[in-house]
Coordinates of C-alpha atoms and ligand atoms in Angstrom, one line a residue:
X1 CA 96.1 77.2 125.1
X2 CA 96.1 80.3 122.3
X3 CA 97.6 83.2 124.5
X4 CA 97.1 87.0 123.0
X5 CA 100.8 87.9 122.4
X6 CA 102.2 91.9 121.8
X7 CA 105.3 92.5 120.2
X8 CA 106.8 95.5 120.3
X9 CA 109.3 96.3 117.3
X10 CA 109.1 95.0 113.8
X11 CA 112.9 94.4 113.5
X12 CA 114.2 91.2 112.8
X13 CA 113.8 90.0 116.4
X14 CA 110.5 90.6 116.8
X15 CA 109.5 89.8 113.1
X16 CA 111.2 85.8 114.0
X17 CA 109.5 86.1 117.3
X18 CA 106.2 86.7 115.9
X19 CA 106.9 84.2 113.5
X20 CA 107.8 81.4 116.2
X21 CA 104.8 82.6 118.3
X22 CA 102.4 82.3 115.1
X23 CA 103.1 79.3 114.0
X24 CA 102.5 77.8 117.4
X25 CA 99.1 79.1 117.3
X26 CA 99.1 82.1 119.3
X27 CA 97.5 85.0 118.4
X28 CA 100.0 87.2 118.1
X29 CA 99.8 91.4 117.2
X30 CA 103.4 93.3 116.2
X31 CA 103.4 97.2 116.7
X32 CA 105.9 99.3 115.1
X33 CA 106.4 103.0 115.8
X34 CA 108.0 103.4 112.1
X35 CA 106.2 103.2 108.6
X36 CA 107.8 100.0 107.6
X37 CA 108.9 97.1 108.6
X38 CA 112.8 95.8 109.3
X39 CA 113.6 98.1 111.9
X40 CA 118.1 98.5 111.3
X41 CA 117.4 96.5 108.3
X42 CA 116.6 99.1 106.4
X43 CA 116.3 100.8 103.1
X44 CA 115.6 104.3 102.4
X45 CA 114.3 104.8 98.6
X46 CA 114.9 108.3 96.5
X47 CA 114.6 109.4 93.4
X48 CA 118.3 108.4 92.8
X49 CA 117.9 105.0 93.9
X50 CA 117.5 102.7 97.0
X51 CA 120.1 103.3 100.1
X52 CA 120.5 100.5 102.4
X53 CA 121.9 103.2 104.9
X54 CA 121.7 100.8 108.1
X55 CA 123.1 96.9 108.1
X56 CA 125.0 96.1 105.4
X57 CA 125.3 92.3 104.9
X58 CA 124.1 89.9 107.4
X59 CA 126.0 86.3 107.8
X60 CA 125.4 83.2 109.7
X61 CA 127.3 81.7 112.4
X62 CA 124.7 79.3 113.6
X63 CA 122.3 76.7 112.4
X64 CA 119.6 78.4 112.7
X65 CA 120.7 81.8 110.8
X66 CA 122.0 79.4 108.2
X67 CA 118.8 78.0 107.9
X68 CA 116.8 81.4 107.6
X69 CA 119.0 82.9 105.1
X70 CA 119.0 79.6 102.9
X71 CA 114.5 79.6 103.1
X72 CA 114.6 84.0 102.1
X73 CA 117.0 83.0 99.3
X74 CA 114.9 80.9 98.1
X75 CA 111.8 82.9 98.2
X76 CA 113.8 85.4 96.9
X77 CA 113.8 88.1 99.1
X78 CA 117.8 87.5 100.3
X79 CA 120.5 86.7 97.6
X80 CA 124.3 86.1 98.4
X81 CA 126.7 89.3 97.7
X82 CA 130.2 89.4 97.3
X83 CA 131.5 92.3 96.9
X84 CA 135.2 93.8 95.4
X85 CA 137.2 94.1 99.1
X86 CA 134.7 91.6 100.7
X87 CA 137.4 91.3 103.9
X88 CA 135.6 88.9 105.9
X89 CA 134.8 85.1 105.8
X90 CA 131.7 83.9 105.6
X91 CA 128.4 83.9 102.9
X92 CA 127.4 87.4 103.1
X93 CA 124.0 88.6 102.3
X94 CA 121.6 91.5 101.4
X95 CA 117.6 91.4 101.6
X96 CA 115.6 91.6 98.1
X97 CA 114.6 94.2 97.0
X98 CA 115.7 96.3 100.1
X99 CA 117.2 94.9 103.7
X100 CA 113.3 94.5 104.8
X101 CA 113.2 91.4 102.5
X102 CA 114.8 89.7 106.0
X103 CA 111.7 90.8 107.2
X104 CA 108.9 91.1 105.3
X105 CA 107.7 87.7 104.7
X106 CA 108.6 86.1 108.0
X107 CA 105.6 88.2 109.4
X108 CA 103.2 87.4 106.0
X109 CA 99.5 86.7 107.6
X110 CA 100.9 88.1 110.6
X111 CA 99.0 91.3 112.6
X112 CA 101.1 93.9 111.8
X113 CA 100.7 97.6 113.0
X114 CA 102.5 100.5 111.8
X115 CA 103.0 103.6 112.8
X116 CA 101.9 102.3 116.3
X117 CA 104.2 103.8 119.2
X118 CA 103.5 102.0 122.3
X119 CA 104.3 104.3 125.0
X120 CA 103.5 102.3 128.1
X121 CA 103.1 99.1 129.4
X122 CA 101.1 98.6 132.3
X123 CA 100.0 94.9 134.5
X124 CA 96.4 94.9 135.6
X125 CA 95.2 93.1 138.6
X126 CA 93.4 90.5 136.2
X127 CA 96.5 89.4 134.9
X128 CA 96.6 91.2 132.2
X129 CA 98.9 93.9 130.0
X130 CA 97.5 96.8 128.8
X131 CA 99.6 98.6 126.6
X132 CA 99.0 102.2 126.0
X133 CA 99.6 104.2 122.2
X134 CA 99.8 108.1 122.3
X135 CA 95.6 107.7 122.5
X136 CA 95.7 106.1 125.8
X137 CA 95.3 102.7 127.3
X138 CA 94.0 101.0 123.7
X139 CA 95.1 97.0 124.1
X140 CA 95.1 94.2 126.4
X141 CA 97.0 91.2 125.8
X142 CA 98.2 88.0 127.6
X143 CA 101.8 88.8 127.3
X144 CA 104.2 91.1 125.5
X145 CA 107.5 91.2 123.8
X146 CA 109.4 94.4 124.3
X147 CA 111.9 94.4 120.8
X148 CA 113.2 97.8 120.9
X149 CA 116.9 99.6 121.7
X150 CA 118.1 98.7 125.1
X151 CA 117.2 102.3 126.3
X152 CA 113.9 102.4 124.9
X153 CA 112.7 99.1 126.0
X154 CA 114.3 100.2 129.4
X155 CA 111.9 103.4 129.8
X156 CA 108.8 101.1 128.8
X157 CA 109.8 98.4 131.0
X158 CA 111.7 99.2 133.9
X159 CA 109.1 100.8 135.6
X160 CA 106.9 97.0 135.9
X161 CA 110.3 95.4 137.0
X162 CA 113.3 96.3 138.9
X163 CA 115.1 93.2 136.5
X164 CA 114.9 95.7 133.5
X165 CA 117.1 97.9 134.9
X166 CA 120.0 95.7 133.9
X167 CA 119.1 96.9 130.2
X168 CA 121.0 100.0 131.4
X169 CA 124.2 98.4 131.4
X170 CA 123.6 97.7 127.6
X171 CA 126.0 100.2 125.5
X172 CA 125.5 101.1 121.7
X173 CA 127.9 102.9 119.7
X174 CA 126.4 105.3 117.2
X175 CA 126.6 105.8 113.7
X176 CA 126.6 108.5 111.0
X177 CA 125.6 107.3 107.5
X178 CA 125.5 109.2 104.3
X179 CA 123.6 108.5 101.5
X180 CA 125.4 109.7 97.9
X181 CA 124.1 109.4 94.6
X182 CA 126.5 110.7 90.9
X183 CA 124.9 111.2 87.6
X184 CA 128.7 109.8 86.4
X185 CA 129.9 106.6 87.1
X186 CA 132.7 106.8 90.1
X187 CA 134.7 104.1 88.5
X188 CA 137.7 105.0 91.2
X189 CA 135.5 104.0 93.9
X190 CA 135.5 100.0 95.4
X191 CA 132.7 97.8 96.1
X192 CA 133.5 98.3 99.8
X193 CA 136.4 99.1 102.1
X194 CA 136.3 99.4 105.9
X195 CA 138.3 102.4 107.6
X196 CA 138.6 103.9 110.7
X197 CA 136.3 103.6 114.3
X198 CA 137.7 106.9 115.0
X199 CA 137.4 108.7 111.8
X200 CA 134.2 109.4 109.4
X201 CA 134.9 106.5 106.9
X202 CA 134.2 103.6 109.1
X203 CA 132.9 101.9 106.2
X204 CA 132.3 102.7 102.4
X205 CA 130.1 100.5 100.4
X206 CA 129.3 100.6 96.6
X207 CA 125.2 100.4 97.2
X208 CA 125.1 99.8 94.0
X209 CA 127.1 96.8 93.5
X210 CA 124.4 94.2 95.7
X211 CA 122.2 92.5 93.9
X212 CA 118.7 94.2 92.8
X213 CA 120.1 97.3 93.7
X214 CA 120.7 100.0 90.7
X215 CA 122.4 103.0 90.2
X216 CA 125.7 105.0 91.4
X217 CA 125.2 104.9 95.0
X218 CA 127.3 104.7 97.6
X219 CA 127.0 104.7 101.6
X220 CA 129.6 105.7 104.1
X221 CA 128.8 104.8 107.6
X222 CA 131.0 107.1 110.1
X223 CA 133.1 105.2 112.4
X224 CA 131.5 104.7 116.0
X225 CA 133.7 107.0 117.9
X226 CA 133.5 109.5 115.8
X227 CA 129.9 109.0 115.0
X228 CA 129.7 109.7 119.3
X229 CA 131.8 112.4 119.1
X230 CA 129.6 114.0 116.5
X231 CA 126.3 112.8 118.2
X232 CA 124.3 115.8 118.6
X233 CA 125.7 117.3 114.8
X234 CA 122.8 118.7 112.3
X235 CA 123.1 116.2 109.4
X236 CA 124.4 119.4 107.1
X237 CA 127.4 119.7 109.2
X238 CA 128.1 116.3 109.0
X239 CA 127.8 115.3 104.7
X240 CA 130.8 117.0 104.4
X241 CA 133.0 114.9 106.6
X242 CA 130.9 111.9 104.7
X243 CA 131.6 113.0 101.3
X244 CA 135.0 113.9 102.3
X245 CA 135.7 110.3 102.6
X246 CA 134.6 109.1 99.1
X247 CA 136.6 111.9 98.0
X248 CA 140.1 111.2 99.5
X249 CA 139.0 107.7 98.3
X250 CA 138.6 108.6 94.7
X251 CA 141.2 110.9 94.7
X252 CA 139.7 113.8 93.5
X253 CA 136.2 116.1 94.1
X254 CA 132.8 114.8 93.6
X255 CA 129.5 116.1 93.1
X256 CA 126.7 114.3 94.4
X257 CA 123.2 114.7 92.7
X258 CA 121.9 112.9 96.3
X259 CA 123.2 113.5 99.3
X260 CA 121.7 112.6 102.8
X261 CA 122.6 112.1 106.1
X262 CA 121.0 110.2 108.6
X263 CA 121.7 109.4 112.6
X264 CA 121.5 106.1 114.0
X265 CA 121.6 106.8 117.6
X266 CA 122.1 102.7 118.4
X267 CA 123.2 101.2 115.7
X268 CA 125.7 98.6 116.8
X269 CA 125.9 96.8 120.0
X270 CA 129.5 97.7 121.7
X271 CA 128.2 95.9 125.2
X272 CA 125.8 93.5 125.3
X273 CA 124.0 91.8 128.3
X274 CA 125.0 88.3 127.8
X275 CA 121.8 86.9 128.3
X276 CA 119.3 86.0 126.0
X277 CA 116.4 87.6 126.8
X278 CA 114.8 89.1 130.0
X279 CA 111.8 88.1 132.0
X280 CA 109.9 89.8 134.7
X281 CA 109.0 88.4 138.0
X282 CA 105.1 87.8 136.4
X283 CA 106.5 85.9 133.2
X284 CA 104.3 88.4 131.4
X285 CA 106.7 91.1 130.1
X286 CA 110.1 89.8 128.1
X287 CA 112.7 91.7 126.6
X288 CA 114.8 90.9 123.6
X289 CA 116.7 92.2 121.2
X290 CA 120.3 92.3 119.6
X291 CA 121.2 94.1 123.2
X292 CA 120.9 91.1 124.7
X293 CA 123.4 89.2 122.8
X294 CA 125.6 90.6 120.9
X295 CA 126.2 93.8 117.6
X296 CA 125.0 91.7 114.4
X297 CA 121.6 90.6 113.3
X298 CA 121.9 87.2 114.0
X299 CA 122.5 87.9 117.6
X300 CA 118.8 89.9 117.2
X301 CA 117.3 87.1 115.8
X302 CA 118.9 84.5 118.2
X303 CA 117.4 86.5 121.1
X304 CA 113.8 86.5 119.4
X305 CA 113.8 83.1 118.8
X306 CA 114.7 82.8 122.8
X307 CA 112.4 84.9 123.6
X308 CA 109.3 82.8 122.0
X309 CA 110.8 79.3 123.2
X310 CA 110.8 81.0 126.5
X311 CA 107.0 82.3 126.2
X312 CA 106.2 78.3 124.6
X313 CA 107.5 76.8 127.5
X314 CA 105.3 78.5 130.4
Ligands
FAD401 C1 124.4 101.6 110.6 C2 124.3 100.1 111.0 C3 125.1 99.1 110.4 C4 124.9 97.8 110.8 N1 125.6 96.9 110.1 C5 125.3 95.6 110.3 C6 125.8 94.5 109.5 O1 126.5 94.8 108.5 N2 125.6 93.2 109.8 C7 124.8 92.9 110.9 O2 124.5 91.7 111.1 N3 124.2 93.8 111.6 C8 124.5 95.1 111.4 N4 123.9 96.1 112.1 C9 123.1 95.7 113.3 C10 121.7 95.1 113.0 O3 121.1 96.0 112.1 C11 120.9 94.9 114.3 O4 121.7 94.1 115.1 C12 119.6 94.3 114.1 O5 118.9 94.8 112.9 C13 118.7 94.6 115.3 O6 117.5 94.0 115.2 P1 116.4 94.2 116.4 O7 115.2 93.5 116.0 O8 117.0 93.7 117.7 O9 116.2 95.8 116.6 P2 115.6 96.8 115.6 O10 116.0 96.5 114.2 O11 116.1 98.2 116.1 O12 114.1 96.7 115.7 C14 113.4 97.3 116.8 C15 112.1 97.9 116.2 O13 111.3 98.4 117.4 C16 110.7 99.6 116.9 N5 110.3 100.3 118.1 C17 111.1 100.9 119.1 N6 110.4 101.5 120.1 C18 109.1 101.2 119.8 C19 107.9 101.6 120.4 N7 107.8 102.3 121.6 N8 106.7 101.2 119.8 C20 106.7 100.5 118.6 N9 107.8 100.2 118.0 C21 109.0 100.5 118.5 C22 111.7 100.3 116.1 O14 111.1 101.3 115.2 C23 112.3 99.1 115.3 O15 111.7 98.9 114.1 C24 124.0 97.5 111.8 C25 123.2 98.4 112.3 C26 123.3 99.8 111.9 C27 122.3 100.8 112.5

């Protein structure tokens, strides 16, 4: 039977979802409150170059993350990266030509919507979900796949089901990231070096150095705790701090012809739920999501692909 399936995020575990769900013949529609698609795998372009300013590198642990990196690098939108200071084992590896390339083609022929914020989901008496956009009550579908942050799939969902509640007990750290571009080459600075969860240079990375990517460009994500400490910060007060640590790392001043800061509110999982995916009472509503699992990609995609065996199997 061809069931009319919502997803709602097009990050990496809704983008495998949709792609699981597809290929089984359901018709399947993806909404995504952003422009773009790739949700924490995510590039932000400038004039001074391309800033992968959320995930960095994504690896596989399992079979089936092995396999999905092996079929991108082959298309071509994935490519292996190993950087100067690479400090952990493992292939490591960044999307072509931005993080999205993770993305992108796994939702080809796909019904994508962008810039479509569902704010409600709602079960009608004929079995139905109707989920309403800022417009109003615009779609009804069979089923739906809630994709987003633990706290904002909570506010759409726990009001159907008393089980999505448990989504509170999900806990993401946060995370500054600067953005810096020089007109010089930096030559002091590494391809990558990981700091401090309790200081602003949690991690610096030479942007520059991954493959397709151009330019002297260089991220610096702020460690969680102090990225929480520094929550509610205006992104001015907080590119100082940033910059501050590819100074101290250079050894000497620098002045950036791009600098940018940008908040990640949940950015890495710090508790997840330990379950795969959640299901209302109905079967009609399931949550996924890296929440679920665990604070790296795969653990995003690992819960999508749960989530659409679960919806195959009713
Ligand atoms: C700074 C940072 C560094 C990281 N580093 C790494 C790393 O190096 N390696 C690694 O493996 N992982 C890393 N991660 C974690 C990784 O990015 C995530 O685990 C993964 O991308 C999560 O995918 P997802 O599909 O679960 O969620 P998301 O990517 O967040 O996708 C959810 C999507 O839902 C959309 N959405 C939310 N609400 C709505 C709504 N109401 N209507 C429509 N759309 C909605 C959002 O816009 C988003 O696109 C990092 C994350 C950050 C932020």
């Amino acid at each position: 039977m061809t069931r009319s399936i919502a997803i709602i995020g097009a990050g990496l575990a809704g983008a495998v979802c949709a792609r699981t769900l597809a290929a089984a013949g359901h018709a399947v529609t993806v909404f995504e409150k952003s422009g773009g698609t790739g949700g924490r795998l995510s590039t932000r372009r400038s004039d001074a170059g391309g800033f992968d300013h959320g995930a960095q590198y994504l690896t596989a642990r399992g079979a089936p993350m092995r396999e999905l990196l092996d079929e991108l690098t082959e298309k071509g939108t994935a490519a292996p990266w190993a950087p100067g200071g690479k400090d952990r084992p493992g292939d490591w590896h960044v999307g072509l030509p931005g993080m999205s390339g993770f993305v992108k083609p796994l939702l080809d022929g796909i019904d994508v919507r962008l810039r479509a914020r569902i704010e409600a989901i709602m079960l009608d008496q004929s079995g139905r979900v109707r989920l309403a956009d800022a417009d109003g009550l615009g779609y009804g579908f069979g089923r739906v796949v809630v994709t987003a942050p633990a706290p904002q799939a909570m506010a759409l969902t726990a009001p159907i089901d008393p089980v999505f509640s448990a989504l509170g007990d999900i806990v993401y750290a946060p995370c500054w990231a600067g953005m810096f571009a020089f007109a010089e080459p930096v030559a002091e600075l590494p391809d990558l070096v990981r700091g401090d969860d309790d200081g602003p240079g949690g991690l610096i990375v030479r942007n520059g150095s991954k493959p397709g990517r151009t330019g002297e460009t260089f991220i610096v994500h702020g460690g969680g705790v102090w990225s929480g400490r520094h929550l509610e910060s205006e992104p001015e007060a907080i590119l100082p701090h940033l910059l501050g640590v590819l100074e101290r790392c250079a050894g000497r001043g620098l002045s950036p012809v791009h600098a940018v800061a940008h908040r990640w509110r949940y950015a890495r999982v710090d508790r997840a739920l330990g379950d795969n995916h959640l299901m209302s009472d109905c079967g009609r509503v399931i949550v996924c999501g890296d929440g679920l699992v665990g604070g790296r990609a795969e653990a995003a995609a690992q819960s999508g692909w749960t989530a659409a065996a679960v919806l195959l199997d009713q």
